[in-house]
PDB file of C-alpha atoms in Angstrom:
ATOM      1  CA  UNK A 152     160.115 -74.058 113.528  1.00  0.00           C
ATOM      2  CA  UNK A 153     158.044 -74.642 110.449  1.00  0.00           C
ATOM      3  CA  UNK A 154     154.935 -73.677 112.469  1.00  0.00           C
ATOM      4  CA  UNK A 155     156.509 -70.232 112.894  1.00  0.00           C
ATOM      5  CA  UNK A 156     156.903 -69.775 109.103  1.00  0.00           C
ATOM      6  CA  UNK A 157     154.029 -68.317 107.264  1.00  0.00           C
ATOM      7  CA  UNK A 158     153.228 -69.131 103.628  1.00  0.00           C
ATOM      8  CA  UNK A 159     152.450 -65.557 102.795  1.00  0.00           C
ATOM      9  CA  UNK A 160     153.749 -63.251 105.472  1.00  0.00           C
ATOM     10  CA  UNK A 161     153.246 -60.216 103.301  1.00  0.00           C
ATOM     11  CA  UNK A 162     149.502 -60.891 103.102  1.00  0.00           C
ATOM     12  CA  UNK A 163     149.148 -60.811 106.922  1.00  0.00           C
ATOM     13  CA  UNK A 164     150.939 -57.430 107.106  1.00  0.00           C
ATOM     14  CA  UNK A 165     149.257 -55.819 104.091  1.00  0.00           C
ATOM     15  CA  UNK A 166     146.076 -53.849 104.602  1.00  0.00           C
ATOM     16  CA  UNK A 167     143.092 -55.522 102.886  1.00  0.00           C
ATOM     17  CA  UNK A 168     142.730 -52.525 100.588  1.00  0.00           C
ATOM     18  CA  UNK A 169     146.201 -53.136  99.172  1.00  0.00           C
ATOM     19  CA  UNK A 170     145.667 -56.823  98.492  1.00  0.00           C
ATOM     20  CA  UNK A 171     143.434 -55.920  95.541  1.00  0.00           C
ATOM     21  CA  UNK A 172     146.284 -54.128  93.798  1.00  0.00           C
ATOM     22  CA  UNK A 173     147.253 -56.124  90.685  1.00  0.00           C
ATOM     23  CA  UNK A 174     150.692 -57.807  91.046  1.00  0.00           C
ATOM     24  CA  UNK A 175     151.414 -57.745  87.312  1.00  0.00           C
ATOM     25  CA  UNK A 176     153.649 -55.068  85.923  1.00  0.00           C
ATOM     26  CA  UNK A 177     152.700 -54.229  82.358  1.00  0.00           C
ATOM     27  CA  UNK A 178     155.685 -52.549  80.776  1.00  0.00           C
ATOM     28  CA  UNK A 179     153.556 -51.513  77.789  1.00  0.00           C
ATOM     29  CA  UNK A 180     151.282 -49.507  80.113  1.00  0.00           C
ATOM     30  CA  UNK A 181     153.090 -46.228  79.268  1.00  0.00           C
ATOM     31  CA  UNK A 182     152.215 -46.614  75.644  1.00  0.00           C
ATOM     32  CA  UNK A 183     148.738 -48.168  75.951  1.00  0.00           C
ATOM     33  CA  UNK A 184     146.272 -45.314  76.172  1.00  0.00           C
ATOM     34  CA  UNK A 185     143.679 -46.125  78.879  1.00  0.00           C
ATOM     35  CA  UNK A 186     144.785 -49.764  78.945  1.00  0.00           C
ATOM     36  CA  UNK A 187     144.061 -52.205  81.729  1.00  0.00           C
ATOM     37  CA  UNK A 188     147.134 -51.192  83.648  1.00  0.00           C
ATOM     38  CA  UNK A 189     146.117 -47.510  83.584  1.00  0.00           C
ATOM     39  CA  UNK A 190     142.802 -48.298  85.284  1.00  0.00           C
ATOM     40  CA  UNK A 191     142.139 -48.294  89.039  1.00  0.00           C
ATOM     41  CA  UNK A 192     142.554 -51.790  90.445  1.00  0.00           C
ATOM     42  CA  UNK A 193     138.853 -52.403  90.947  1.00  0.00           C
ATOM     43  CA  UNK A 194     138.268 -51.433  87.264  1.00  0.00           C
ATOM     44  CA  UNK A 195     140.853 -53.807  85.903  1.00  0.00           C
ATOM     45  CA  UNK A 196     139.460 -56.540  83.620  1.00  0.00           C
ATOM     46  CA  UNK A 197     141.463 -59.685  84.228  1.00  0.00           C
ATOM     47  CA  UNK A 198     140.866 -60.837  80.627  1.00  0.00           C
ATOM     48  CA  UNK A 199     142.272 -57.565  79.294  1.00  0.00           C
ATOM     49  CA  UNK A 200     145.342 -57.897  81.509  1.00  0.00           C
ATOM     50  CA  UNK A 201     145.849 -61.436  80.280  1.00  0.00           C
ATOM     51  CA  UNK A 202     145.627 -60.296  76.679  1.00  0.00           C
ATOM     52  CA  UNK A 203     148.081 -57.464  77.201  1.00  0.00           C
ATOM     53  CA  UNK A 204     150.494 -59.821  78.984  1.00  0.00           C
ATOM     54  CA  UNK A 205     150.317 -62.351  76.124  1.00  0.00           C
ATOM     55  CA  UNK A 206     150.767 -59.501  73.593  1.00  0.00           C
ATOM     56  CA  UNK A 207     153.983 -58.364  75.228  1.00  0.00           C
ATOM     57  CA  UNK A 208     155.415 -61.812  76.022  1.00  0.00           C
ATOM     58  CA  UNK A 209     158.418 -62.458  73.746  1.00  0.00           C
ATOM     59  CA  UNK A 210     157.538 -66.166  73.921  1.00  0.00           C
ATOM     60  CA  UNK A 211     154.139 -65.633  72.273  1.00  0.00           C
ATOM     61  CA  UNK A 212     154.172 -67.183  68.730  1.00  0.00           C
ATOM     62  CA  UNK A 213     154.131 -64.826  65.787  1.00  0.00           C
ATOM     63  CA  UNK A 214     150.732 -66.173  64.540  1.00  0.00           C
ATOM     64  CA  UNK A 215     149.166 -65.489  67.982  1.00  0.00           C
ATOM     65  CA  UNK A 216     150.596 -62.025  67.970  1.00  0.00           C
ATOM     66  CA  UNK A 217     148.941 -61.486  64.559  1.00  0.00           C
ATOM     67  CA  UNK A 218     145.625 -62.669  65.962  1.00  0.00           C
ATOM     68  CA  UNK A 219     145.937 -60.374  68.961  1.00  0.00           C
ATOM     69  CA  UNK A 220     146.795 -57.375  66.745  1.00  0.00           C
ATOM     70  CA  UNK A 221     143.816 -58.175  64.487  1.00  0.00           C
ATOM     71  CA  UNK A 222     141.211 -58.969  67.193  1.00  0.00           C
ATOM     72  CA  UNK A 223     142.346 -56.790  70.120  1.00  0.00           C
ATOM     73  CA  UNK A 224     143.087 -53.197  69.240  1.00  0.00           C
ATOM     74  CA  UNK A 225     144.190 -52.356  72.799  1.00  0.00           C
ATOM     75  CA  UNK A 226     146.929 -55.052  72.445  1.00  0.00           C
ATOM     76  CA  UNK A 227     148.411 -53.463  69.342  1.00  0.00           C
ATOM     77  CA  UNK A 228     150.952 -51.209  71.051  1.00  0.00           C
ATOM     78  CA  UNK A 229     152.191 -54.239  73.112  1.00  0.00           C
ATOM     79  CA  UNK A 230     152.416 -56.367  69.997  1.00  0.00           C
ATOM     80  CA  UNK A 231     154.324 -53.617  68.233  1.00  0.00           C
ATOM     81  CA  UNK A 232     156.809 -53.515  71.114  1.00  0.00           C
ATOM     82  CA  UNK A 233     157.156 -57.351  71.223  1.00  0.00           C
ATOM     83  CA  UNK A 234     160.518 -58.517  69.909  1.00  0.00           C
ATOM     84  CA  UNK A 235     158.815 -61.668  68.487  1.00  0.00           C
ATOM     85  CA  UNK A 236     156.611 -59.590  66.142  1.00  0.00           C
ATOM     86  CA  UNK A 237     157.732 -60.175  62.555  1.00  0.00           C
ATOM     87  CA  UNK A 238     158.474 -57.585  59.901  1.00  0.00           C
ATOM     88  CA  UNK A 239     155.180 -58.052  58.097  1.00  0.00           C
ATOM     89  CA  UNK A 240     153.148 -57.647  61.211  1.00  0.00           C
ATOM     90  CA  UNK A 241     155.132 -54.559  62.126  1.00  0.00           C
ATOM     91  CA  UNK A 242     154.562 -53.158  58.664  1.00  0.00           C
ATOM     92  CA  UNK A 243     150.779 -53.781  59.000  1.00  0.00           C
ATOM     93  CA  UNK A 244     150.699 -52.134  62.438  1.00  0.00           C
ATOM     94  CA  UNK A 245     152.556 -49.106  61.110  1.00  0.00           C
ATOM     95  CA  UNK A 246     150.102 -48.738  58.302  1.00  0.00           C
ATOM     96  CA  UNK A 247     147.316 -48.347  60.896  1.00  0.00           C
ATOM     97  CA  UNK A 248     148.649 -44.914  61.793  1.00  0.00           C
ATOM     98  CA  UNK A 249     147.604 -45.407  65.429  1.00  0.00           C
ATOM     99  CA  UNK A 250     149.477 -42.924  67.693  1.00  0.00           C
ATOM    100  CA  UNK A 251     150.049 -45.530  70.441  1.00  0.00           C
ATOM    101  CA  UNK A 252     151.281 -48.123  67.942  1.00  0.00           C
ATOM    102  CA  UNK A 253     153.484 -45.546  66.232  1.00  0.00           C
ATOM    103  CA  UNK A 254     155.038 -44.638  69.586  1.00  0.00           C
ATOM    104  CA  UNK A 255     155.743 -48.361  70.335  1.00  0.00           C
ATOM    105  CA  UNK A 256     157.263 -48.805  66.950  1.00  0.00           C
ATOM    106  CA  UNK A 257     159.426 -45.667  67.496  1.00  0.00           C
ATOM    107  CA  UNK A 258     160.651 -46.960  70.861  1.00  0.00           C
ATOM    108  CA  UNK A 259     161.343 -50.375  69.335  1.00  0.00           C
ATOM    109  CA  UNK A 260     163.419 -48.811  66.574  1.00  0.00           C
ATOM    110  CA  UNK A 261     165.317 -46.680  69.106  1.00  0.00           C
ATOM    111  CA  UNK A 262     166.063 -49.803  71.226  1.00  0.00           C
ATOM    112  CA  UNK A 263     167.314 -51.690  68.140  1.00  0.00           C
ATOM    113  CA  UNK A 264     169.566 -48.796  67.161  1.00  0.00           C
ATOM    114  CA  UNK A 265     171.021 -48.706  70.667  1.00  0.00           C
ATOM    115  CA  UNK A 266     171.664 -52.453  70.622  1.00  0.00           C
ATOM    116  CA  UNK A 267     173.425 -52.250  67.299  1.00  0.00           C
ATOM    117  CA  UNK A 268     175.367 -49.128  68.249  1.00  0.00           C
ATOM    118  CA  UNK A 269     177.220 -50.865  71.097  1.00  0.00           C
TER     119      UNK A 269
END
């Protein structure tokens, strides 16, 4: 019976062209202008995807979020949307007047208002 089971049955049924599609879902993609997740799969830079994933992970420490925001401009909208980003970092990001960051901050504020309104 175990011989009949396949470790990755989806891989066998998936056309090879679809196997290259990234499996990560980057929620910040809709606010990251031309970010890694907006690129065609063959153009995706794995390092950039990893940076964006770390920037949006609520488990990423505040100091690391600050480093990402400072060193990786494409990660700034994801950092701004991250609930672990502290008030000083959010203030700094807002002072940059970056449209993508401003949109992330606006959405963050809306989400907080919705949470507190219920």
